[in-house]
Tab-separated table of C-alpha atoms in Angstrom:
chain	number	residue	atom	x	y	z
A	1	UNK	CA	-167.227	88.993	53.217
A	2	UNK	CA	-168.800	88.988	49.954
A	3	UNK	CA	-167.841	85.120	49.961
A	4	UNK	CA	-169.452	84.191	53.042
A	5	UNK	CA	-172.309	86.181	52.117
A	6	UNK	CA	-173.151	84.225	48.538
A	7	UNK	CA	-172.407	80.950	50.784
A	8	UNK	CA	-175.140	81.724	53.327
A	9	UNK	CA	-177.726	83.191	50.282
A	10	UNK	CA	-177.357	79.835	48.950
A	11	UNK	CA	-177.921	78.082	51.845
A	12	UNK	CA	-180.972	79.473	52.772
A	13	UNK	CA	-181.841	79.993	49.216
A	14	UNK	CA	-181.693	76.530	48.276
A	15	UNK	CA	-179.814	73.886	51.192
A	16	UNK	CA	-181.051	72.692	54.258
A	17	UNK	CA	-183.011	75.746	55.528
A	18	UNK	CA	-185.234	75.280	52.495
A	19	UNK	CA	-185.771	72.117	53.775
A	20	UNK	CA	-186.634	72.867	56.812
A	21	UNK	CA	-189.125	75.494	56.145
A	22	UNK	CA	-190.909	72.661	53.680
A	23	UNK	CA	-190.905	70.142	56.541
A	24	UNK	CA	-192.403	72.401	59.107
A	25	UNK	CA	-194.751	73.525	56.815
A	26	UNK	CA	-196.125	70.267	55.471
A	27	UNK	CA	-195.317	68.086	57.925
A	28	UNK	CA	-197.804	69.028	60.863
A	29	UNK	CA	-201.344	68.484	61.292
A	30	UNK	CA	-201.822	71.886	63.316
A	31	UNK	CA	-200.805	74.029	60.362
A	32	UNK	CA	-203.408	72.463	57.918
A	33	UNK	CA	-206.195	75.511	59.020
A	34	UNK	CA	-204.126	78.619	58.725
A	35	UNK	CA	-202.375	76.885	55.097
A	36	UNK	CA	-206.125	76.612	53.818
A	37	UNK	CA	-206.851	80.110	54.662
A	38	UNK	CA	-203.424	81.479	53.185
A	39	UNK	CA	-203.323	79.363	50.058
A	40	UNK	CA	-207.709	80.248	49.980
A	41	UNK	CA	-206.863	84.137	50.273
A	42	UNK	CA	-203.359	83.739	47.814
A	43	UNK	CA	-205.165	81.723	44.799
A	44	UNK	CA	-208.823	82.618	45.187
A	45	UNK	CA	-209.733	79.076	45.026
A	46	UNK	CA	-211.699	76.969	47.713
A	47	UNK	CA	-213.254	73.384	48.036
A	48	UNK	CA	-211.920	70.763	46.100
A	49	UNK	CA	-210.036	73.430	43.465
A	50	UNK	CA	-207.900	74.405	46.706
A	51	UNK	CA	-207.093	70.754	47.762
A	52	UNK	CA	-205.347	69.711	44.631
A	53	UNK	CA	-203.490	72.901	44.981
A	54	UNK	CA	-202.172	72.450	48.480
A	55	UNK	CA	-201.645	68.550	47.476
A	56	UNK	CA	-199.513	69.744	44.494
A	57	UNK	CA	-197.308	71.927	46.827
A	58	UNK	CA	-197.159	69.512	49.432
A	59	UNK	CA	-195.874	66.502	46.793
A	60	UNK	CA	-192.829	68.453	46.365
A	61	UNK	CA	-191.152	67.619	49.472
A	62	UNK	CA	-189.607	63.970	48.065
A	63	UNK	CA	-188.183	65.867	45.449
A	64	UNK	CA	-186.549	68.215	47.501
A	65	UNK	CA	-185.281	65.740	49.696
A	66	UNK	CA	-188.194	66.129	52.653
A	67	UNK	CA	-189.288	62.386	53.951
A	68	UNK	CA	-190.820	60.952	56.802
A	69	UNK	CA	-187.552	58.959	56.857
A	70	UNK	CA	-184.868	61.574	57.698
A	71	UNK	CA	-187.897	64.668	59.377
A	72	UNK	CA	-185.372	64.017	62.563
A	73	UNK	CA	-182.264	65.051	60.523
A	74	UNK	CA	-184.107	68.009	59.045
A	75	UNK	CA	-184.786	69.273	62.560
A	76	UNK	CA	-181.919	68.374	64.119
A	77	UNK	CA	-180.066	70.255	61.459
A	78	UNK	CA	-182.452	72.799	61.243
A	79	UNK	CA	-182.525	73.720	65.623
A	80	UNK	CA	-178.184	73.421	65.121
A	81	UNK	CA	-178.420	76.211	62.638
A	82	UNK	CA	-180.815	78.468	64.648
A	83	UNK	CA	-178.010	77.778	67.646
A	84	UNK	CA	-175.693	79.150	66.111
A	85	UNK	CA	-177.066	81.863	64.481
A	86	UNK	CA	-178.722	83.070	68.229
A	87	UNK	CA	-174.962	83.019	69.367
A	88	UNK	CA	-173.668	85.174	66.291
A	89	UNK	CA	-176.916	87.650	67.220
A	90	UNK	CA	-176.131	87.189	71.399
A	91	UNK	CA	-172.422	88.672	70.508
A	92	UNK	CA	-173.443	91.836	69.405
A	93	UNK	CA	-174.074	91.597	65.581
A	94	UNK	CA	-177.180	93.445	64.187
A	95	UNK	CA	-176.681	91.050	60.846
A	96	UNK	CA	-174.555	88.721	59.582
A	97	UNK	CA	-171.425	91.063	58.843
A	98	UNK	CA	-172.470	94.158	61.020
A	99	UNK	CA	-174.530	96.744	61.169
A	100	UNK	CA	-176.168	96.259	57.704
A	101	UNK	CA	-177.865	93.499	55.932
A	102	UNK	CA	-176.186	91.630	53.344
A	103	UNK	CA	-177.308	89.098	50.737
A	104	UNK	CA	-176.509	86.006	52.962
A	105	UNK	CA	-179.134	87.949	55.539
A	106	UNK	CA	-181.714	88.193	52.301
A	107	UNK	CA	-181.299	84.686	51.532
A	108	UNK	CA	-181.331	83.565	55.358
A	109	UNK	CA	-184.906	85.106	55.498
A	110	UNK	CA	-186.726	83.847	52.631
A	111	UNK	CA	-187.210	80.466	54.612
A	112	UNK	CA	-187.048	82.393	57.820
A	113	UNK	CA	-189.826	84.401	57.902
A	114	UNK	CA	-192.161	83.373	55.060
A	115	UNK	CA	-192.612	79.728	56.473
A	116	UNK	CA	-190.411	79.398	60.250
A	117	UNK	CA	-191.869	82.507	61.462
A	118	UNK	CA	-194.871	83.382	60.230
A	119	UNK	CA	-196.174	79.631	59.644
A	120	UNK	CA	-197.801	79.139	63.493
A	121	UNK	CA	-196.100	75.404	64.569
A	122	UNK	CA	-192.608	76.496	63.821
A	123	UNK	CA	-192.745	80.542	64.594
A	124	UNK	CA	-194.114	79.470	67.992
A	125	UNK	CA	-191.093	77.058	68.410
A	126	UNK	CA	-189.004	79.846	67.200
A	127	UNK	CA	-190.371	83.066	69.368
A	128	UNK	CA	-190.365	81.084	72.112
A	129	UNK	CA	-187.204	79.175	72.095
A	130	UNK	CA	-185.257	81.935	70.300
A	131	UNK	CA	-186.501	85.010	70.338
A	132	UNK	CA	-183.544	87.043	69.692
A	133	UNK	CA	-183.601	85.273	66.298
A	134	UNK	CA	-187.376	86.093	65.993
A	135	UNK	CA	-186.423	89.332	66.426
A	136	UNK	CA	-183.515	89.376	63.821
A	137	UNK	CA	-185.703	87.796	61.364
A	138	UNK	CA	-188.127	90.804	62.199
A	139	UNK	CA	-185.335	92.841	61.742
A	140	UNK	CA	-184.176	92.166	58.579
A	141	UNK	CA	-187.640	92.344	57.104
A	142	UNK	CA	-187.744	96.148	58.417
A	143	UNK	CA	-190.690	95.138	61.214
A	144	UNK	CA	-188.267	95.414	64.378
A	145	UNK	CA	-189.576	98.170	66.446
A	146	UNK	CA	-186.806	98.237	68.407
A	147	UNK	CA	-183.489	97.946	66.782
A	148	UNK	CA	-181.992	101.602	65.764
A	149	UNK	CA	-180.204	101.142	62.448
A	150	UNK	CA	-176.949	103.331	63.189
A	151	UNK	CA	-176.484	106.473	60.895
A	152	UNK	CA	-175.330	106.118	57.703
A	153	UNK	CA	-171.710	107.783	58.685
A	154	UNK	CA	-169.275	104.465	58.151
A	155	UNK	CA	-171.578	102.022	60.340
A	156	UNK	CA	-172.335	98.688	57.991
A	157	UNK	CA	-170.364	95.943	57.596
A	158	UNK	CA	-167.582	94.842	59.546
A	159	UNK	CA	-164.013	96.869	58.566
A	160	UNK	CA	-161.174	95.321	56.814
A	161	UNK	CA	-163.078	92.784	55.491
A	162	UNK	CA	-162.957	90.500	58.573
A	163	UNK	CA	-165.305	87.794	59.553
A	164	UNK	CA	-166.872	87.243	62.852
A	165	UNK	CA	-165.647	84.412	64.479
A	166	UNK	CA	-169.066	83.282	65.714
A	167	UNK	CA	-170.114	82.825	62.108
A	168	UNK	CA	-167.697	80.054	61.198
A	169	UNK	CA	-170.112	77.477	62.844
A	170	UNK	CA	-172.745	78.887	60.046
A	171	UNK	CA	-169.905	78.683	57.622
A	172	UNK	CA	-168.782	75.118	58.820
A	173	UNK	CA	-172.625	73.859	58.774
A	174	UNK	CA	-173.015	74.714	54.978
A	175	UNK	CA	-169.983	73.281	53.895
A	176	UNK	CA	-170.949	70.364	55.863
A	177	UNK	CA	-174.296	69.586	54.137
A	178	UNK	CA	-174.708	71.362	51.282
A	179	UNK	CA	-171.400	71.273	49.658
A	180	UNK	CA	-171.548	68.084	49.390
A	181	UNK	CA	-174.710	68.076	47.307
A	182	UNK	CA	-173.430	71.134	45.250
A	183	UNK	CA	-170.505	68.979	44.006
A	184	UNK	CA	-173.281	66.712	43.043
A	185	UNK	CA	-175.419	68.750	41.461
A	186	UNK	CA	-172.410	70.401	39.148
A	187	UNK	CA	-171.260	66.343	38.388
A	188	UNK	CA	-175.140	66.138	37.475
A	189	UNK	CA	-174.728	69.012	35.122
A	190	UNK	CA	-171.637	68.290	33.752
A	191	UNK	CA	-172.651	64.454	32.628
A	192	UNK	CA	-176.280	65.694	31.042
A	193	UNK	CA	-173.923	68.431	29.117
A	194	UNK	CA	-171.712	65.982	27.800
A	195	UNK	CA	-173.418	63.276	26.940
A	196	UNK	CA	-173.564	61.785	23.153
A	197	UNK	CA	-176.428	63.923	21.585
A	198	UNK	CA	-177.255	66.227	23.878
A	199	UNK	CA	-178.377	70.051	22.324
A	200	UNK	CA	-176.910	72.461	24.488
A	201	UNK	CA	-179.010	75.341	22.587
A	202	UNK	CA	-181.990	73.730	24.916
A	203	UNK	CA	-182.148	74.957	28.144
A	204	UNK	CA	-181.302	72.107	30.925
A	205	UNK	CA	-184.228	70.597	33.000
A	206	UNK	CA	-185.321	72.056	36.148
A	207	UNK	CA	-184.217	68.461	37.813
A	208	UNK	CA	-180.636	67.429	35.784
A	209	UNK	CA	-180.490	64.052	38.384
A	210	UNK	CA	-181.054	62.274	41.430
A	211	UNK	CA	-178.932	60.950	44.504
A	212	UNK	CA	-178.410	60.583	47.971
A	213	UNK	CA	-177.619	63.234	51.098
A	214	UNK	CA	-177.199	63.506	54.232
A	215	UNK	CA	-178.506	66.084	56.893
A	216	UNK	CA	-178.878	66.213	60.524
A	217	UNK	CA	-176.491	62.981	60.217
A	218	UNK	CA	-179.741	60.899	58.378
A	219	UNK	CA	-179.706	60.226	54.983
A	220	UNK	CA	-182.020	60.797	52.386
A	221	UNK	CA	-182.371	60.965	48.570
A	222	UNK	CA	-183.377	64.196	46.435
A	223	UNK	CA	-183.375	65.636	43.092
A	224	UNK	CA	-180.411	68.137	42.233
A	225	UNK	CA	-181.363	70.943	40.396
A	226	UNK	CA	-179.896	73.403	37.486
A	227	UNK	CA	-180.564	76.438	39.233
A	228	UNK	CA	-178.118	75.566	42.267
A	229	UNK	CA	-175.425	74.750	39.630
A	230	UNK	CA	-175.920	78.541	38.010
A	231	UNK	CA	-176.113	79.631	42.009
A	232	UNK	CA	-172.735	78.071	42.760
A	233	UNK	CA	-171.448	79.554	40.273
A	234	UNK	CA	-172.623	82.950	40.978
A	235	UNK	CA	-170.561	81.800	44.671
A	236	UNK	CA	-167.297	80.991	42.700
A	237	UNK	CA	-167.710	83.891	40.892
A	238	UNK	CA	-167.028	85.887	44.352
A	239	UNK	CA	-164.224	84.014	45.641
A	240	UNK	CA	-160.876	85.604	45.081
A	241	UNK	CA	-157.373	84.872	45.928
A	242	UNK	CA	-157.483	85.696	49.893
A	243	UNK	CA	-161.035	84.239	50.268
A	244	UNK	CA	-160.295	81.038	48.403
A	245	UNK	CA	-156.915	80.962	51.175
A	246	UNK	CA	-159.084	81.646	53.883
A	247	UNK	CA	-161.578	78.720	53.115
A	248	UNK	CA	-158.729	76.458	53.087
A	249	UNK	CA	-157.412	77.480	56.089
A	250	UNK	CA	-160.267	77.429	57.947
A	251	UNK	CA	-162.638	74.801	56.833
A	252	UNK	CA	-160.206	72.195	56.265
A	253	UNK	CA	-160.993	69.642	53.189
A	254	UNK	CA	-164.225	71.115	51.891
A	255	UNK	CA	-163.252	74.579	52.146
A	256	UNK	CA	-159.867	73.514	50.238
A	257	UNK	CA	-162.246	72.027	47.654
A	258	UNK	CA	-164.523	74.817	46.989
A	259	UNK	CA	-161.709	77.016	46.851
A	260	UNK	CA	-159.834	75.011	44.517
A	261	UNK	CA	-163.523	74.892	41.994
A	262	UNK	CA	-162.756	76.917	38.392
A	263	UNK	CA	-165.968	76.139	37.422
A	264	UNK	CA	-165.911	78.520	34.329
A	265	UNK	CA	-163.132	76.986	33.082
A	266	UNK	CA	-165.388	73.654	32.537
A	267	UNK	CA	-168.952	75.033	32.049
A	268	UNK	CA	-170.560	78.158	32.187
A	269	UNK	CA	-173.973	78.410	32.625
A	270	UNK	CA	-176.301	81.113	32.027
A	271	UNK	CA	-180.026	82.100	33.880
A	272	UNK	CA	-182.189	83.815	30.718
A	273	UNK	CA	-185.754	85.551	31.195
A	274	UNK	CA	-188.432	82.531	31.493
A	275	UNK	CA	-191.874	80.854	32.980
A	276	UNK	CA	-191.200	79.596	36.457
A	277	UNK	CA	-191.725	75.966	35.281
A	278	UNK	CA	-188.832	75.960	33.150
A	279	UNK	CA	-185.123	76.236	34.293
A	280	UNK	CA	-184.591	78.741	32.276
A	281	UNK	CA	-180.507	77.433	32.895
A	282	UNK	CA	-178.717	77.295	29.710
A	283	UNK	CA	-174.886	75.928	28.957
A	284	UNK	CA	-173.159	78.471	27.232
A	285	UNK	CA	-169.461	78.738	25.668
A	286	UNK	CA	-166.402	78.385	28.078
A	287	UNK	CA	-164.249	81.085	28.562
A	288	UNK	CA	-161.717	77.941	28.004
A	289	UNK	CA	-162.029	74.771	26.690
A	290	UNK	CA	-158.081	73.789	26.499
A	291	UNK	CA	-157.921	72.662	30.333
A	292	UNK	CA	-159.083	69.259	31.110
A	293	UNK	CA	-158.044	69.680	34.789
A	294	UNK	CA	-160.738	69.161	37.398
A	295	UNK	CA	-161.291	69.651	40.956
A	296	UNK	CA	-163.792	67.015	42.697
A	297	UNK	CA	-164.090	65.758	46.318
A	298	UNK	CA	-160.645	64.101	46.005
A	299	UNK	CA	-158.861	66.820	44.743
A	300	UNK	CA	-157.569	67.827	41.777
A	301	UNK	CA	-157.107	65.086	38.549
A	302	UNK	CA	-155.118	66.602	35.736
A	303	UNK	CA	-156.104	64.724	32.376
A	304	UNK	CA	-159.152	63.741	32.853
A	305	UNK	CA	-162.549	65.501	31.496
A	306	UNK	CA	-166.023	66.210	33.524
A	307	UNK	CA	-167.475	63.145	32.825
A	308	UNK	CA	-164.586	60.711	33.434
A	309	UNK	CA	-164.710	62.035	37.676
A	310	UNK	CA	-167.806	60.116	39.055
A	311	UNK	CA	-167.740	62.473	42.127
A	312	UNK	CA	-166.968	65.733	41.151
């Protein structure tokens, strides 16, 4: 549970649901008078001062991977997720595991509510195409005026550990399309680490490389970024013997490769106190340095360092 739960936080955190909220954000004429009037009433700043602002924000989207070119994979990934979530919700669950929140539900509604459900283009689309999600999203923010939280006496997650079946569509969707640029991310990492020269008492960029993904079957190009390397790891970190089986045996090749990841045993990275500009990522001493075995999307390659797999 505690597995599935990091997996979900980072998906919402930082994979497609991030981009969604961006694209529906940015991307339609109809939210530009409410955006003035939040970012006006957030910064104090108005006129010309608030423009350059909003255009600042709003020139972020390439980097994260938001284009004109793939807005149709973004929503079509983005409308699949929602699906499947209003099934989980339509079975009976409260949350994702139960009757409690956990941190998959905390990282789920950072996108969820702050920009698909309170932003008017896509809350509309949401209350009125799902509103049992709506009212999850509600929920988990503590504003649902009708859901009864059960008493405290055993009622919370599900028992034994187990996983509702109606969340390994949620599961299957994040391995799908963020995996894949996780991997890429950490080979991102890895090669800036190792290079010739580079001073690993500096803290890594925010941005450690560039490639291609794909969402909503389109594909795009984005930035990876150092802080979903130390997230990942913070997932790995919570995967133990009979979680790592079960992604294996459920999720076929990529969950066989992220339960196969020893990231630690390559690089450990470290999150330290910081401006939000900066990283604030550093690369800090392995716990060992003797194995040269990796795991990348083909498996694992005994013998061969970091920067020798080109797809980690």
């Amino acid at each position: 549970q505690r597995a599935v739960a990091a997996l979900l936080e980072l998906f919402g955190d930082e994979g497609p649901l991030k981009q969604a909220a961006m694209h529906f954000r940015w991307n339609f004429a109809e939210q530009e008078a409410f955006l003035k009037h939040e970012f006006g009433v957030a910064t104090g700043l108005e006129g010309p001062a608030l423009e350059r602002a909003m255009k600042r924000f709003a020139g972020s989207l390439p980097v994260l991977g938001v284009s004109p070119e793939i807005s149709q994979g973004v929503e079509a990934s983005y409308w699949r997720f929602i699906r499947a979530l209003d099934e989980h919700l339509a079975a009976g669950h409260a949350f994702l595991l139960g009757d409690a929140p956990c941190a998959g539900d905390f990282g789920l509604i950072g996108p969820l509510y702050a920009h698909l459900l309170r932003d008017p283009v896509p809350g509309f689309l949401l209350r009125t195409r799902f509103p049992r999600v709506a009212q999850y999203v509600e929920r988990v923010m503590g504003a649902d005026q009708v859901y009864q939280r059960p008493a405290v006496n055993g009622a919370g997650w599900l028992p034994d550990d187990a996983i509702p079946s109606t969340l390994i569509p949620l599961v299957a969707q994040a391995l799908e399309e963020h995996w894949p640029v996780l991997q890429s991310t950490l080979h991102a990492v890895v090669q800036r680490t190792r290079a010739p020269g580079a001073d690993l008492t500096k803290e890594l960029p925010r941005a450690v490389g560039s490639g291609e993904f794909v969402i909503g079957g389109c594909t795009g190009r984005r930035a990876f970024f150092a802080f979903d390397a130390w997230k990942l790891q913070r997932l790995v970190d919570k995967l133990d013997a009979t979680s790592r089986a079960w992604l294996g045996s459920v999720f076929g090749p990529r969950g066989s490769e992220l339960a196969a990841l020893d990231m630690r045993s390559h690089i450990c990275l470290e999150k330290r106190p910081g401006p939000n500009r900066a990283s604030t990522i550093y690369v800090v001493p392995s716990n060992s340095s003797a194995s040269n075995t990796v795991q990348n999307r083909g498996g694992v390659h005994p013998g061969k360092t970091l920067v020798e797999q080109s797809k980690l």
